[in-house]
Amino acid sequence: MLYARVNFTRSSGLGNKLFPWARAIVFCHQFDATLIPPKWPSLRRGPLAREGSILGGVPILSYPGKIWLFNNFRQGQVASKYLVRASRAPVIDEKLANSLIGSGQFNEINAVIDFAGDADHFSSLHGHRSLIKTELEKISVQSVPIYENKHSLITINVRIGKDFKCARSPDDYVHKGGIRTPIEWYVKVLRKTRENAGYCMPSYIISDGSERELRPILNEPSVHYLKTRYAIQDLLLLAQSTYIIGAGGSSFTAWGAFLSEADVITIDGQSMNWFGLDKRLKGSVKTLSL
């Protein structure tokens, strides 16, 4: 019998954790394997040291749900007899499993397939979006409102956390990861998106920034800051969007674009295509300069 096990990198956030989980979900669907439920919560001290309410960013009271992922997902149940069998089965790396699939020997083995890391991001997940989205919603404890006017929903994902650094030159957007997109860029793109649409579309911000840091864009009309308590709520909101104005280099923005197939815009030099989002999505993937 086949089992799938997900190993999360301790320091990874929700966006990066979803890559191995999604590959495991697709694998289980294709080979009738049993998923050993992963442990989503993890106590990460790094973000707390970098941010915290004193320095801005995610409020300390929101850390359990936003950073450590407590109470975001239901803990799946697997019959104890399967867990016992899995504990006795050999563990095979995902790459080795893929080579066995190609050799035709795969159906003859009894093993736990180990999924870890980002791998090829979304490149191998295209064609499985509906399955992944359905399974994600199924295990989510939290939910967000279902917006009736989805055709006019703009979601703005602003990364201000201290793990994202300010660019020293335009070249940093091309050659470095984890670069903070200037708040002025979000204002410019929001205005342009509304101008192209011909009316002032309601817009919602999800962010790890404080109201003070977000003030320039909050001063724009019909912009609402959604102060959610759980990371999965932010992602499910992105999954409803038709337009996403996002942080370049953010796997969270990329997952929102993948799940929603929205038109996504990021700053020049940090295209979402780096994550393997391409023309196979219905929505467009664009960049704009500052």
mmCIF file with all atom_site columns, N, CA, C and O in Angstrom, residues 166-183:
data_model
loop_
_atom_site.group_PDB
_atom_site.id
_atom_site.type_symbol
_atom_site.label_atom_id
_atom_site.label_alt_id
_atom_site.label_comp_id
_atom_site.label_asym_id
_atom_site.label_entity_id
_atom_site.label_seq_id
_atom_site.pdbx_PDB_ins_code
_atom_site.Cartn_x
_atom_site.Cartn_y
_atom_site.Cartn_z
_atom_site.occupancy
_atom_site.B_iso_or_equiv
_atom_site.pdbx_formal_charge
_atom_site.auth_seq_id
_atom_site.auth_comp_id
_atom_site.auth_asym_id
_atom_site.auth_atom_id
_atom_site.pdbx_PDB_model_num
ATOM 1  N N  . CYS A 1 166 ? 14.295 46.403 2.027   1.00 0.00 ? 166 CYS A N  1
ATOM 2  C CA . CYS A 1 166 ? 14.103 47.492 1.069   1.00 0.00 ? 166 CYS A CA 1
ATOM 3  C C  . CYS A 1 166 ? 15.160 47.403 -0.032  1.00 0.00 ? 166 CYS A C  1
ATOM 4  O O  . CYS A 1 166 ? 16.322 47.088 0.232   1.00 0.00 ? 166 CYS A O  1
ATOM 5  N N  . ALA A 1 167 ? 14.737 47.679 -1.261  1.00 0.00 ? 167 ALA A N  1
ATOM 6  C CA . ALA A 1 167 ? 15.665 47.643 -2.390  1.00 0.00 ? 167 ALA A CA 1
ATOM 7  C C  . ALA A 1 167 ? 16.617 48.835 -2.324  1.00 0.00 ? 167 ALA A C  1
ATOM 8  O O  . ALA A 1 167 ? 16.206 49.952 -2.022  1.00 0.00 ? 167 ALA A O  1
ATOM 9  N N  . ARG A 1 168 ? 17.892 48.592 -2.618  1.00 0.00 ? 168 ARG A N  1
ATOM 10 C CA . ARG A 1 168 ? 18.873 49.670 -2.691  1.00 0.00 ? 168 ARG A CA 1
ATOM 11 C C  . ARG A 1 168 ? 19.008 50.205 -4.104  1.00 0.00 ? 168 ARG A C  1
ATOM 12 O O  . ARG A 1 168 ? 19.508 51.313 -4.302  1.00 0.00 ? 168 ARG A O  1
ATOM 13 N N  . SER A 1 169 ? 18.580 49.390 -5.079  1.00 0.00 ? 169 SER A N  1
ATOM 14 C CA . SER A 1 169 ? 18.586 49.806 -6.477  1.00 0.00 ? 169 SER A CA 1
ATOM 15 C C  . SER A 1 169 ? 17.552 48.976 -7.218  1.00 0.00 ? 169 SER A C  1
ATOM 16 O O  . SER A 1 169 ? 17.140 47.909 -6.725  1.00 0.00 ? 169 SER A O  1
ATOM 17 N N  . PRO A 1 170 ? 17.111 49.422 -8.421  1.00 0.00 ? 170 PRO A N  1
ATOM 18 C CA . PRO A 1 170 ? 16.149 48.638 -9.197  1.00 0.00 ? 170 PRO A CA 1
ATOM 19 C C  . PRO A 1 170 ? 16.642 47.234 -9.515  1.00 0.00 ? 170 PRO A C  1
ATOM 20 O O  . PRO A 1 170 ? 15.832 46.310 -9.693  1.00 0.00 ? 170 PRO A O  1
ATOM 21 N N  . ASP A 1 171 ? 17.959 47.041 -9.576  1.00 0.00 ? 171 ASP A N  1
ATOM 22 C CA . ASP A 1 171 ? 18.504 45.713 -9.877  1.00 0.00 ? 171 ASP A CA 1
ATOM 23 C C  . ASP A 1 171 ? 18.181 44.698 -8.793  1.00 0.00 ? 171 ASP A C  1
ATOM 24 O O  . ASP A 1 171 ? 18.164 43.486 -9.057  1.00 0.00 ? 171 ASP A O  1
ATOM 25 N N  . ASP A 1 172 ? 17.951 45.160 -7.557  1.00 0.00 ? 172 ASP A N  1
ATOM 26 C CA . ASP A 1 172 ? 17.642 44.238 -6.465  1.00 0.00 ? 172 ASP A CA 1
ATOM 27 C C  . ASP A 1 172 ? 16.370 43.442 -6.746  1.00 0.00 ? 172 ASP A C  1
ATOM 28 O O  . ASP A 1 172 ? 16.256 42.290 -6.319  1.00 0.00 ? 172 ASP A O  1
ATOM 29 N N  . TYR A 1 173 ? 15.409 44.050 -7.451  1.00 0.00 ? 173 TYR A N  1
ATOM 30 C CA . TYR A 1 173 ? 14.156 43.340 -7.752  1.00 0.00 ? 173 TYR A CA 1
ATOM 31 C C  . TYR A 1 173 ? 14.393 42.169 -8.690  1.00 0.00 ? 173 TYR A C  1
ATOM 32 O O  . TYR A 1 173 ? 13.632 41.199 -8.690  1.00 0.00 ? 173 TYR A O  1
ATOM 33 N N  . VAL A 1 174 ? 15.454 42.252 -9.476  1.00 0.00 ? 174 VAL A N  1
ATOM 34 C CA . VAL A 1 174 ? 15.759 41.202 -10.446 1.00 0.00 ? 174 VAL A CA 1
ATOM 35 C C  . VAL A 1 174 ? 16.655 40.132 -9.832  1.00 0.00 ? 174 VAL A C  1
ATOM 36 O O  . VAL A 1 174 ? 16.454 38.931 -10.053 1.00 0.00 ? 174 VAL A O  1
ATOM 37 N N  . HIS A 1 175 ? 17.621 40.550 -9.032  1.00 0.00 ? 175 HIS A N  1
ATOM 38 C CA . HIS A 1 175 ? 18.675 39.639 -8.596  1.00 0.00 ? 175 HIS A CA 1
ATOM 39 C C  . HIS A 1 175 ? 18.538 39.146 -7.157  1.00 0.00 ? 175 HIS A C  1
ATOM 40 O O  . HIS A 1 175 ? 19.276 38.251 -6.751  1.00 0.00 ? 175 HIS A O  1
ATOM 41 N N  . LYS A 1 176 ? 17.625 39.714 -6.387  1.00 0.00 ? 176 LYS A N  1
ATOM 42 C CA . LYS A 1 176 ? 17.495 39.315 -4.991  1.00 0.00 ? 176 LYS A CA 1
ATOM 43 C C  . LYS A 1 176 ? 16.053 38.935 -4.678  1.00 0.00 ? 176 LYS A C  1
ATOM 44 O O  . LYS A 1 176 ? 15.114 39.533 -5.192  1.00 0.00 ? 176 LYS A O  1
ATOM 45 N N  . GLY A 1 177 ? 15.905 37.950 -3.811  1.00 0.00 ? 177 GLY A N  1
ATOM 46 C CA . GLY A 1 177 ? 14.571 37.586 -3.354  1.00 0.00 ? 177 GLY A CA 1
ATOM 47 C C  . GLY A 1 177 ? 14.235 38.311 -2.071  1.00 0.00 ? 177 GLY A C  1
ATOM 48 O O  . GLY A 1 177 ? 15.117 38.888 -1.411  1.00 0.00 ? 177 GLY A O  1
ATOM 49 N N  . GLY A 1 178 ? 12.972 38.288 -1.674  1.00 0.00 ? 178 GLY A N  1
ATOM 50 C CA . GLY A 1 178 ? 12.575 38.905 -0.416  1.00 0.00 ? 178 GLY A CA 1
ATOM 51 C C  . GLY A 1 178 ? 12.795 40.396 -0.379  1.00 0.00 ? 178 GLY A C  1
ATOM 52 O O  . GLY A 1 178 ? 13.239 40.944 0.631   1.00 0.00 ? 178 GLY A O  1
ATOM 53 N N  . ILE A 1 179 ? 12.474 41.084 -1.493  1.00 0.00 ? 179 ILE A N  1
ATOM 54 C CA . ILE A 1 179 ? 12.616 42.536 -1.551  1.00 0.00 ? 179 ILE A CA 1
ATOM 55 C C  . ILE A 1 179 ? 11.238 43.171 -1.391  1.00 0.00 ? 179 ILE A C  1
ATOM 56 O O  . ILE A 1 179 ? 10.275 42.773 -2.048  1.00 0.00 ? 179 ILE A O  1
ATOM 57 N N  . ARG A 1 180 ? 11.171 44.177 -0.530  1.00 0.00 ? 180 ARG A N  1
ATOM 58 C CA . ARG A 1 180 ? 9.896  44.833 -0.232  1.00 0.00 ? 180 ARG A CA 1
ATOM 59 C C  . ARG A 1 180 ? 9.460  45.732 -1.392  1.00 0.00 ? 180 ARG A C  1
ATOM 60 O O  . ARG A 1 180 ? 10.244 46.535 -1.897  1.00 0.00 ? 180 ARG A O  1
ATOM 61 N N  . THR A 1 181 ? 8.210  45.587 -1.814  1.00 0.00 ? 181 THR A N  1
ATOM 62 C CA . THR A 1 181 ? 7.651  46.455 -2.850  1.00 0.00 ? 181 THR A CA 1
ATOM 63 C C  . THR A 1 181 ? 7.215  47.770 -2.202  1.00 0.00 ? 181 THR A C  1
ATOM 64 O O  . THR A 1 181 ? 6.467  47.756 -1.224  1.00 0.00 ? 181 THR A O  1
ATOM 65 N N  . PRO A 1 182 ? 7.652  48.921 -2.727  1.00 0.00 ? 182 PRO A N  1
ATOM 66 C CA . PRO A 1 182 ? 7.301  50.213 -2.101  1.00 0.00 ? 182 PRO A CA 1
ATOM 67 C C  . PRO A 1 182 ? 5.794  50.439 -2.070  1.00 0.00 ? 182 PRO A C  1
ATOM 68 O O  . PRO A 1 182 ? 5.075  50.074 -3.002  1.00 0.00 ? 182 PRO A O  1
ATOM 69 N N  . ILE A 1 183 ? 5.314  51.039 -0.992  1.00 0.00 ? 183 ILE A N  1
ATOM 70 C CA . ILE A 1 183 ? 3.882  51.276 -0.841  1.00 0.00 ? 183 ILE A CA 1
ATOM 71 C C  . ILE A 1 183 ? 3.370  52.202 -1.936  1.00 0.00 ? 183 ILE A C  1
ATOM 72 O O  . ILE A 1 183 ? 2.204  52.104 -2.361  1.00 0.00 ? 183 ILE A O  1
#
